[in-house]
């Protein structure tokens, strides 16, 4: 049953499940009507928000999926109307948005989450996405992080949304904010599809253990670089020293033990 809520949405403990038929619409035009949202407290499924730009031109959608909070901030909204957001805690490929198909300057696109936004056709807005400890997007430099959009092209592909985006945070949490605007709806009836990307070129690194067993010592890696969350690594057998992880920020994308 669809539900229209004209007052505050207050999370105390628990997840509110919706779907395309049984959808929640926040009908108040105020932007501060949600409280208590976070890990374990969010809307799992689509949520609508009625916007009147004379009252407020932004809203932070309290969305998530499964056990993962994935809020998205829509700001600089160009016109009145109903806007919808949904977060997906899965590989975009599962739903037809192949993360291996992207255009320069992107060098990597998230393989474990994405967002969908729907609004009045041809209106504009800006988005801010968050990353968390599971996003696997940190290269050692937050300025490599980008917002990527799935574009309706001759061959559909992910493209950088904004090369002037503003990122803040660290390897386990942060936000990336679009500095320009995008236009609704890239795909009629679906909206716009976004995820996190990076301009960092992922590497294949090989452990050689020539100096010690310390993971974070660059001299123990074949090209003198400690792996990031985006790099694949090989660990051959019979090296002088096997790697020992004694820190809490060791990272890589995939490990092959040879």
mmCIF file of C-alpha atoms in Angstrom:
data_model
loop_
_atom_site.group_PDB
_atom_site.id
_atom_site.type_symbol
_atom_site.label_atom_id
_atom_site.label_comp_id
_atom_site.label_asym_id
_atom_site.label_seq_id
_atom_site.Cartn_x
_atom_site.Cartn_y
_atom_site.Cartn_z
ATOM 1 C CA UNK A 1 0.000 0.000 0.000
ATOM 2 C CA UNK A 2 1.502 3.393 -0.943
ATOM 3 C CA UNK A 3 1.935 5.724 2.025
ATOM 4 C CA UNK A 4 1.977 9.539 2.004
ATOM 5 C CA UNK A 5 3.674 11.010 5.062
ATOM 6 C CA UNK A 6 2.966 14.676 5.738
ATOM 7 C CA UNK A 7 5.010 15.002 8.912
ATOM 8 C CA UNK A 8 8.384 13.835 10.243
ATOM 9 C CA UNK A 9 9.986 10.483 9.462
ATOM 10 C CA UNK A 10 11.777 9.531 12.658
ATOM 11 C CA UNK A 11 13.965 6.427 12.789
ATOM 12 C CA UNK A 12 14.441 4.855 16.195
ATOM 13 C CA UNK A 13 15.513 1.328 15.280
ATOM 14 C CA UNK A 14 14.868 -0.652 12.145
ATOM 15 C CA UNK A 15 14.561 -0.671 8.373
ATOM 16 C CA UNK A 16 11.515 0.452 6.414
ATOM 17 C CA UNK A 17 10.979 -1.701 3.315
ATOM 18 C CA UNK A 18 9.323 -0.303 0.182
ATOM 19 C CA UNK A 19 8.961 -1.274 -3.457
ATOM 20 C CA UNK A 20 7.644 0.248 -6.687
ATOM 21 C CA UNK A 21 4.021 -0.367 -5.629
ATOM 22 C CA UNK A 22 4.283 0.018 -1.866
ATOM 23 C CA UNK A 23 6.219 3.256 -1.910
ATOM 24 C CA UNK A 24 6.701 5.909 0.763
ATOM 25 C CA UNK A 25 6.200 9.539 -0.264
ATOM 26 C CA UNK A 26 7.376 12.348 1.989
ATOM 27 C CA UNK A 27 4.848 15.011 1.086
ATOM 28 C CA UNK A 28 6.146 17.846 3.239
ATOM 29 C CA UNK A 29 8.262 20.317 1.283
ATOM 30 C CA UNK A 30 10.558 20.859 4.282
ATOM 31 C CA UNK A 31 14.067 19.366 4.042
ATOM 32 C CA UNK A 32 14.538 18.591 7.754
ATOM 33 C CA UNK A 33 11.732 16.074 8.241
ATOM 34 C CA UNK A 34 13.970 12.993 8.625
ATOM 35 C CA UNK A 35 15.832 12.180 11.835
ATOM 36 C CA UNK A 36 17.739 9.188 13.168
ATOM 37 C CA UNK A 37 18.734 7.751 9.777
ATOM 38 C CA UNK A 38 21.979 5.786 9.591
ATOM 39 C CA UNK A 39 23.310 2.248 9.755
ATOM 40 C CA UNK A 40 20.360 -0.034 10.503
ATOM 41 C CA UNK A 41 17.895 2.856 10.186
ATOM 42 C CA UNK A 42 16.882 3.643 6.626
ATOM 43 C CA UNK A 43 14.450 3.041 3.769
ATOM 44 C CA UNK A 44 15.285 -0.119 1.826
ATOM 45 C CA UNK A 45 13.660 0.491 -1.556
ATOM 46 C CA UNK A 46 12.471 3.586 -3.407
ATOM 47 C CA UNK A 47 11.384 6.716 -1.556
ATOM 48 C CA UNK A 48 9.687 9.823 -2.961
ATOM 49 C CA UNK A 49 10.157 13.390 -1.758
ATOM 50 C CA UNK A 50 7.948 16.322 -2.725
ATOM 51 C CA UNK A 51 10.085 19.408 -3.338
ATOM 52 C CA UNK A 52 9.107 23.055 -3.490
ATOM 53 C CA UNK A 53 12.219 25.038 -4.285
ATOM 54 C CA UNK A 54 10.787 28.154 -2.632
ATOM 55 C CA UNK A 55 10.930 26.183 0.645
ATOM 56 C CA UNK A 56 14.088 24.139 0.082
ATOM 57 C CA UNK A 57 16.052 23.028 -2.978
ATOM 58 C CA UNK A 58 17.774 20.024 -1.351
ATOM 59 C CA UNK A 59 17.049 16.755 0.412
ATOM 60 C CA UNK A 60 19.189 13.997 1.905
ATOM 61 C CA UNK A 61 17.451 10.720 1.012
ATOM 62 C CA UNK A 62 17.733 8.184 3.902
ATOM 63 C CA UNK A 63 18.153 5.143 1.657
ATOM 64 C CA UNK A 64 20.003 1.868 2.098
ATOM 65 C CA UNK A 65 19.862 -1.760 1.049
ATOM 66 C CA UNK A 66 20.288 -4.972 3.027
ATOM 67 C CA UNK A 67 22.378 -3.882 6.028
ATOM 68 C CA UNK A 68 24.139 -0.999 4.286
ATOM 69 C CA UNK A 69 23.288 2.702 4.589
ATOM 70 C CA UNK A 70 23.671 4.589 1.298
ATOM 71 C CA UNK A 71 22.190 8.049 1.710
ATOM 72 C CA UNK A 72 22.349 10.455 -1.235
ATOM 73 C CA UNK A 73 22.035 14.230 -1.087
ATOM 74 C CA UNK A 74 20.187 15.952 -3.927
ATOM 75 C CA UNK A 75 20.768 19.723 -3.944
ATOM 76 C CA UNK A 76 20.390 22.725 -6.199
ATOM 77 C CA UNK A 77 17.083 21.297 -7.410
ATOM 78 C CA UNK A 78 15.830 23.251 -10.398
ATOM 79 C CA UNK A 79 12.054 22.926 -10.156
ATOM 80 C CA UNK A 80 9.151 21.822 -7.983
ATOM 81 C CA UNK A 81 8.033 18.228 -8.216
ATOM 82 C CA UNK A 82 8.375 14.727 -6.817
ATOM 83 C CA UNK A 83 11.859 13.207 -6.706
ATOM 84 C CA UNK A 84 12.737 9.584 -6.048
ATOM 85 C CA UNK A 85 15.896 7.858 -4.834
ATOM 86 C CA UNK A 86 16.943 4.249 -4.333
ATOM 87 C CA UNK A 87 20.221 2.636 -3.251
ATOM 88 C CA UNK A 88 21.450 -0.773 -4.450
ATOM 89 C CA UNK A 89 24.001 -2.717 -2.432
ATOM 90 C CA UNK A 90 25.082 -4.915 -5.323
ATOM 91 C CA UNK A 91 27.236 -4.977 -8.436
ATOM 92 C CA UNK A 92 25.722 -2.630 -11.053
ATOM 93 C CA UNK A 93 26.373 -5.417 -13.579
ATOM 94 C CA UNK A 94 23.582 -7.426 -11.962
ATOM 95 C CA UNK A 95 21.117 -4.852 -13.287
ATOM 96 C CA UNK A 96 22.713 -4.208 -16.672
ATOM 97 C CA UNK A 97 25.159 -1.400 -15.829
ATOM 98 C CA UNK A 98 28.517 -3.005 -16.588
ATOM 99 C CA UNK A 99 31.299 -1.468 -14.430
ATOM 100 C CA UNK A 100 33.942 -2.640 -16.912
ATOM 101 C CA UNK A 101 32.487 -0.350 -19.614
ATOM 102 C CA UNK A 102 33.593 3.225 -18.977
ATOM 103 C CA UNK A 103 35.057 6.210 -20.787
ATOM 104 C CA UNK A 104 38.168 8.279 -20.025
ATOM 105 C CA UNK A 105 39.218 9.730 -17.648
ATOM 106 C CA UNK A 106 37.606 6.992 -15.519
ATOM 107 C CA UNK A 107 39.883 4.025 -14.851
ATOM 108 C CA UNK A 108 37.692 2.176 -12.359
ATOM 109 C CA UNK A 109 33.971 1.965 -11.538
ATOM 110 C CA UNK A 110 32.490 0.508 -8.369
ATOM 111 C CA UNK A 111 31.532 -3.152 -8.492
ATOM 112 C CA UNK A 112 29.475 -3.254 -5.310
ATOM 113 C CA UNK A 113 26.940 -0.387 -5.170
ATOM 114 C CA UNK A 114 25.010 2.219 -7.118
ATOM 115 C CA UNK A 115 22.193 4.760 -6.813
ATOM 116 C CA UNK A 116 19.148 5.629 -8.905
ATOM 117 C CA UNK A 117 17.480 9.066 -8.948
ATOM 118 C CA UNK A 118 14.261 9.970 -10.757
ATOM 119 C CA UNK A 119 12.711 13.416 -11.099
ATOM 120 C CA UNK A 120 10.723 15.679 -13.390
ATOM 121 C CA UNK A 121 12.109 15.421 -16.925
ATOM 122 C CA UNK A 122 14.688 18.024 -17.942
ATOM 123 C CA UNK A 123 15.010 19.634 -14.529
ATOM 124 C CA UNK A 124 18.473 19.864 -12.982
ATOM 125 C CA UNK A 125 20.196 19.128 -9.698
ATOM 126 C CA UNK A 126 23.482 18.190 -8.059
ATOM 127 C CA UNK A 127 24.284 15.103 -6.036
ATOM 128 C CA UNK A 128 26.604 14.144 -3.215
ATOM 129 C CA UNK A 129 27.478 10.463 -2.762
ATOM 130 C CA UNK A 130 29.088 8.841 0.245
ATOM 131 C CA UNK A 131 31.669 6.082 0.368
ATOM 132 C CA UNK A 132 32.177 3.670 3.256
ATOM 133 C CA UNK A 133 34.647 1.011 4.344
ATOM 134 C CA UNK A 134 33.132 -1.461 1.858
ATOM 135 C CA UNK A 135 33.179 0.821 -1.189
ATOM 136 C CA UNK A 136 36.726 -0.176 -2.215
ATOM 137 C CA UNK A 137 37.280 3.105 -4.014
ATOM 138 C CA UNK A 138 40.234 4.630 -2.116
ATOM 139 C CA UNK A 139 43.518 4.856 -4.031
ATOM 140 C CA UNK A 140 45.475 6.714 -1.365
ATOM 141 C CA UNK A 141 44.273 10.075 -2.697
ATOM 142 C CA UNK A 142 40.636 11.084 -2.236
ATOM 143 C CA UNK A 143 41.000 13.503 -5.148
ATOM 144 C CA UNK A 144 41.012 10.457 -7.477
ATOM 145 C CA UNK A 145 37.402 9.675 -6.520
ATOM 146 C CA UNK A 146 34.679 10.638 -8.988
ATOM 147 C CA UNK A 147 30.924 10.381 -9.378
ATOM 148 C CA UNK A 148 30.216 8.162 -12.377
ATOM 149 C CA UNK A 149 26.948 8.189 -14.351
ATOM 150 C CA UNK A 150 25.629 5.458 -16.647
ATOM 151 C CA UNK A 151 25.001 7.322 -19.901
ATOM 152 C CA UNK A 152 22.605 6.688 -22.779
ATOM 153 C CA UNK A 153 25.160 6.571 -25.605
ATOM 154 C CA UNK A 154 25.578 4.681 -28.879
ATOM 155 C CA UNK A 155 27.191 2.126 -26.580
ATOM 156 C CA UNK A 156 25.959 2.780 -23.044
ATOM 157 C CA UNK A 157 28.842 3.399 -20.657
ATOM 158 C CA UNK A 158 29.884 4.990 -17.389
ATOM 159 C CA UNK A 159 31.200 8.540 -17.669
ATOM 160 C CA UNK A 160 32.658 11.013 -15.212
ATOM 161 C CA UNK A 161 29.865 13.277 -14.026
ATOM 162 C CA UNK A 162 31.958 16.265 -12.992
ATOM 163 C CA UNK A 163 35.719 16.819 -13.178
ATOM 164 C CA UNK A 164 35.495 19.549 -10.543
ATOM 165 C CA UNK A 165 33.818 17.440 -7.874
ATOM 166 C CA UNK A 166 34.792 18.000 -4.237
ATOM 167 C CA UNK A 167 35.838 14.996 -2.150
ATOM 168 C CA UNK A 168 36.438 14.919 1.587
ATOM 169 C CA UNK A 169 37.125 12.051 3.978
ATOM 170 C CA UNK A 170 39.539 9.150 4.335
ATOM 171 C CA UNK A 171 39.938 5.530 3.250
ATOM 172 C CA UNK A 172 36.903 4.297 5.200
ATOM 173 C CA UNK A 173 34.364 7.107 4.860
ATOM 174 C CA UNK A 174 33.768 10.322 2.995
ATOM 175 C CA UNK A 175 31.691 12.187 0.449
ATOM 176 C CA UNK A 176 32.129 13.360 -3.113
ATOM 177 C CA UNK A 177 30.076 16.379 -4.122
ATOM 178 C CA UNK A 178 29.147 17.410 -7.649
ATOM 179 C CA UNK A 179 30.039 21.056 -8.335
ATOM 180 C CA UNK A 180 27.979 21.394 -11.526
ATOM 181 C CA UNK A 181 24.507 20.019 -12.312
ATOM 182 C CA UNK A 182 23.043 17.010 -14.103
ATOM 183 C CA UNK A 183 19.754 16.787 -15.998
ATOM 184 C CA UNK A 184 16.858 14.419 -15.235
ATOM 185 C CA UNK A 185 16.145 11.853 -16.707
ATOM 186 C CA UNK A 186 18.925 10.130 -18.631
ATOM 187 C CA UNK A 187 16.627 7.113 -19.043
ATOM 188 C CA UNK A 188 12.884 7.783 -19.289
ATOM 189 C CA UNK A 189 10.976 6.018 -16.529
ATOM 190 C CA UNK A 190 14.159 4.936 -14.776
ATOM 191 C CA UNK A 191 15.960 8.206 -14.164
ATOM 192 C CA UNK A 192 19.689 8.588 -13.650
ATOM 193 C CA UNK A 193 22.106 5.901 -12.508
ATOM 194 C CA UNK A 194 25.157 6.890 -10.444
ATOM 195 C CA UNK A 195 28.004 5.204 -8.630
ATOM 196 C CA UNK A 196 31.531 5.884 -7.436
ATOM 197 C CA UNK A 197 34.485 5.813 -9.800
ATOM 198 C CA UNK A 198 38.165 6.680 -9.845
ATOM 199 C CA UNK A 199 40.723 8.151 -12.211
ATOM 200 C CA UNK A 200 43.439 6.078 -10.526
ATOM 201 C CA UNK A 201 44.846 3.342 -12.772
ATOM 202 C CA UNK A 202 44.608 0.022 -10.858
ATOM 203 C CA UNK A 203 47.795 -2.034 -10.835
ATOM 204 C CA UNK A 204 48.791 -5.669 -10.522
ATOM 205 C CA UNK A 205 51.398 -5.801 -7.768
ATOM 206 C CA UNK A 206 53.570 -8.735 -6.757
ATOM 207 C CA UNK A 207 54.909 -9.410 -3.290
ATOM 208 C CA UNK A 208 58.620 -10.191 -3.271
ATOM 209 C CA UNK A 209 59.345 -10.014 0.477
ATOM 210 C CA UNK A 210 62.907 -8.971 -0.215
ATOM 211 C CA UNK A 211 63.209 -6.743 2.850
ATOM 212 C CA UNK A 212 60.919 -8.147 5.530
ATOM 213 C CA UNK A 213 57.435 -9.498 6.202
ATOM 214 C CA UNK A 214 55.947 -6.006 6.640
ATOM 215 C CA UNK A 215 52.997 -5.470 4.281
ATOM 216 C CA UNK A 216 53.251 -1.677 4.263
ATOM 217 C CA UNK A 217 56.951 -1.580 3.353
ATOM 218 C CA UNK A 218 57.088 -0.562 -0.343
ATOM 219 C CA UNK A 219 60.439 -2.347 -0.701
ATOM 220 C CA UNK A 220 58.588 -5.650 -0.298
ATOM 221 C CA UNK A 221 56.594 -5.038 -3.498
ATOM 222 C CA UNK A 222 57.927 -5.509 -7.009
ATOM 223 C CA UNK A 223 57.488 -1.917 -8.144
ATOM 224 C CA UNK A 224 58.016 -0.218 -4.802
ATOM 225 C CA UNK A 225 54.324 0.611 -4.268
ATOM 226 C CA UNK A 226 52.106 -0.569 -1.403
ATOM 227 C CA UNK A 227 48.719 -1.827 -2.700
ATOM 228 C CA UNK A 228 45.574 0.285 -2.480
ATOM 229 C CA UNK A 229 41.923 -0.791 -2.383
ATOM 230 C CA UNK A 230 41.921 -0.776 -6.200
ATOM 231 C CA UNK A 231 44.993 -2.942 -6.842
ATOM 232 C CA UNK A 232 45.137 -6.703 -7.424
ATOM 233 C CA UNK A 233 48.083 -8.550 -5.911
ATOM 234 C CA UNK A 234 49.988 -11.781 -6.466
ATOM 235 C CA UNK A 235 51.754 -13.528 -3.582
ATOM 236 C CA UNK A 236 54.149 -16.134 -5.017
ATOM 237 C CA UNK A 237 55.322 -19.133 -3.032
ATOM 238 C CA UNK A 238 58.876 -19.445 -1.674
ATOM 239 C CA UNK A 239 59.580 -15.745 -1.241
ATOM 240 C CA UNK A 240 62.267 -14.712 1.280
ATOM 241 C CA UNK A 241 59.528 -13.492 3.609
ATOM 242 C CA UNK A 242 55.782 -14.061 3.617
ATOM 243 C CA UNK A 243 53.604 -10.981 4.230
ATOM 244 C CA UNK A 244 52.338 -10.318 7.736
ATOM 245 C CA UNK A 245 49.532 -7.809 8.239
ATOM 246 C CA UNK A 246 49.951 -6.093 11.589
ATOM 247 C CA UNK A 247 48.070 -2.871 10.782
ATOM 248 C CA UNK A 248 44.364 -2.119 10.310
ATOM 249 C CA UNK A 249 44.581 -0.302 6.969
ATOM 250 C CA UNK A 250 46.159 -2.938 4.737
ATOM 251 C CA UNK A 251 44.176 -3.070 1.488
ATOM 252 C CA UNK A 252 43.872 -4.605 -1.967
ATOM 253 C CA UNK A 253 41.117 -5.529 -4.409
ATOM 254 C CA UNK A 254 41.920 -9.208 -4.991
ATOM 255 C CA UNK A 255 44.650 -11.633 -3.887
ATOM 256 C CA UNK A 256 46.110 -14.511 -5.883
ATOM 257 C CA UNK A 257 48.377 -16.884 -3.988
ATOM 258 C CA UNK A 258 50.745 -18.550 -6.449
#
